[in-house]
Amino acid sequence: MLKATQLSVGSRLKPLDLQVGAGECVAVLGPNGAGKSTLLAALAGLLPFRGHVAWQGEDLARIPFLQRGRRLAWLGQESWAEFDFSVRDVVAQGRYAWGEDGRGVEEAMALLDLTHLAQRPVTQLSGGERRRVFLARALTTAAPIQLWDEPASSLDVRHGLEVYALAQRKAAQGSCLLVSLHDIRAAYRFSRVLVLEEGRIQGDGPPHEVLSADLIRRVFRVEATFTTSLVPELPVIRS
Amino acid sequence: MKLLALFGTLLALALVLSLALGDSWIPPKDVLWALLGKGDELTRTVLWDIRLPRTLVGLAVGAGLGASGVVMQAFFRNPLASPGLLGVSSGGALGAVAALAFGGGALGLFLVPLASIAGAFLATGAVLLMARRGASPEHLLLGGVALNALFGAATSFLLAVSTASLQVTGQIIFWLMGGIENRTWEHAAMALPLILLACAWLLPLARAMNLLALGESGAQSLGVDVRRLRWELVALSTVLTALATAVGGIVGFVGLVVPHVVRLLAGPDHRRLLPLSMIGGAALVLLCDLPTRFFSVGLRLGVVTALVGGPFLLWLLRRRPC
C-alpha cells in the first residue's frame, strides 16, 4: 500500500527501501535525529526527496494535490495554533479534499474524547488536548494511509493507550499506519517495528525479534532489562 | 450573516456620506438624482467629477488594504502582520517621493501615482523573486525588513534633499500621510478594477487559507498545493498594496486593524474574514476621509485612520482579551 524505493533526504535519510501493506501498523523507533520525522514527512510528500514513493501502487509525483488529501493523512510533531479556530472547525478541516462535507467529524471528536471541547478555541487547549484535535483532523480525512509523528508524546496515560488502540483498530479495518514513538515499551503493542539510526534502518520486524538488548544498547545507548512489570491497559468495557 | 448585513449597511452609509458631504452638502435624494443624470448641473458636476471618483478611490484603497492585511496575517501565521511588511508600500512611497522631489508634482496628476506604482511593483518584483525561489515566510519577512530599510533610507534622503524647496517638502510629507483628495476618474480606473479583480481572486482561496493558518505541512497533507497557494497569496497581496498605495499614499493601520476587529467579531474563518475585511476596510477609509474634507491642512487620511483605528482596537482588546 505504501512503498518507498531508494528513498533519501539529503544527509538526514540514507537511501532505504520500505514496504508497508494494508492492515499493517508499524511503530517507528529511533533516538533523536534518527530520521523518523524525516521519513514520515518524505513518505507523505511534504519534503523534497530522492528516489520513489508510491501510494497504493501509484507514483506519488503523479497524484494531484487534492487527491493526496484523500489518500494519506499526516500528523506532524508540532501542533501549535496562532488563530483561535474552534476544535470542531479544525477537525472539520480534515475534509478539505472532500469539499468540507463534514462527514465523520463528530465520530472523530468522540473517538478522541473531544466532544465536550467542540466549541473551545484551539488556542485555549492544553498541549495534549491540541494534539488530540490534530489527530482527530487526520482521522477525519478517512485516508487509508495514516502517518502519525509521535501522536502520544504529550498525552496522559489513558489517552496515549487509546491512541495506540485506535491505531490497531484502523489497521484491522485495512488501513496502513506508521506511528513514530519514543517509548520502546509501547512498541510492543505494534505488530511491526522499524528502528532507525542516523538515517538508516537498523531493524525491521516483529518487536520481540527486533528489540533485542543488543540492538537497544547499540541504537539507544541504554541497558535494557526484560522483566514483567506494571503494564497499564485500557479496561475492556470503556466507561 | 448578521455581521455581513451590519458591515454592508455601514459601507452603504459611508458611500452615501462620502457622496453627500463636502464643501457643499448634497442631500442623499439629490445624490441619487445626480447619479441618474438628473437634477441641476452644478450638483451633477460636483458629484460626477469630484466626489464619485474620490469615493471610488477610497473604496478601492480600503478594500485593498483590508484584504491585503488578512492575506499577510494568514501567510505569516501571525495576527500582527500588515500589508507594509514586505516593503511594497515603502517601495510605492519611494517612487512617489522621487517623482515629487524631481518636480513631478507640477507635471500633471498622474506622474506621482505612476511613479508610485513603478516603485511598488519594483518591490513586488523583488518579493516575488524571493518567493519563487521557495523562500520560507521567515526568509520573506527578513527580505521585507531589508527592503523597508532600503526604501525608507532612500525616501529620507530625498526628503532631506528636497528641503531646499518648502513646497516640494510639503507635497512629500502630505503624500506620506496618505489621502484621496483631488482624485479623478483616471485614478479610479487605475486602481479599482484591478483591486476588485484581486479581491475576487482571493475569495475562493479562503478555505485553503484556513488550513494554511494552522501550518504549512498540515495544509499540504490535507490536499492544498501550498507552494502555489503561497505564491498566489504573496502576488495578490503585494499587488493590492501596490495599487492602494499608488492612489492613496501611505494609509496606515487599515490593513492591521480591520482584519483584527473582524476576527474579534466574526472569528478566524477566512470565508467570513476576507469579505468582511474588504467591506470593513472600504467603510473605514471612506468614513475617515470625511473629516479631512473640513480640515484640508493638517488632518490627513492616514492620520485619521490611525487616530480612529488605534483607540478602537485598544477598546476591543480590553473588552475581549485575545
Coordinates of N, CA and C in Angstrom, one line a residue, chain A residues 92 95 98-107 140:
Chain A
A92 N -12.9 19.5 11.3 CA -13.6 19.5 10.0 C -12.7 19.8 8.8
R95 N -11.7 17.3 6.1 CA -12.5 17.0 5.0 C -12.2 18.0 3.8
W98 N -12.4 16.7 0.4 CA -13.8 16.2 0.1 C -14.8 17.3 0.0
G99 N -14.3 18.5 -0.1 CA -15.2 19.7 -0.2 C -15.8 20.0 1.2
E100 N -15.1 19.7 2.2 CA -15.6 20.0 3.6 C -17.0 19.6 3.8
D101 N -17.3 18.3 3.6 CA -18.7 17.8 3.7 C -19.0 17.5 5.2
G102 N -18.1 17.6 6.1 CA -18.4 17.4 7.5 C -18.6 15.9 7.9
R103 N -18.3 15.0 7.0 CA -18.5 13.6 7.3 C -17.5 13.1 8.3
G104 N -18.0 12.4 9.3 CA -17.1 11.8 10.3 C -16.5 12.7 11.3
V105 N -16.9 14.0 11.3 CA -16.3 14.9 12.2 C -16.7 14.6 13.7
E106 N -18.0 14.4 13.9 CA -18.4 14.1 15.2 C -17.8 12.8 15.7
E107 N -17.8 11.8 14.9 CA -17.2 10.5 15.3 C -15.8 10.6 15.7
T140 N -10.3 12.3 10.3 CA -11.4 12.7 9.6 C -11.2 12.6 8.1

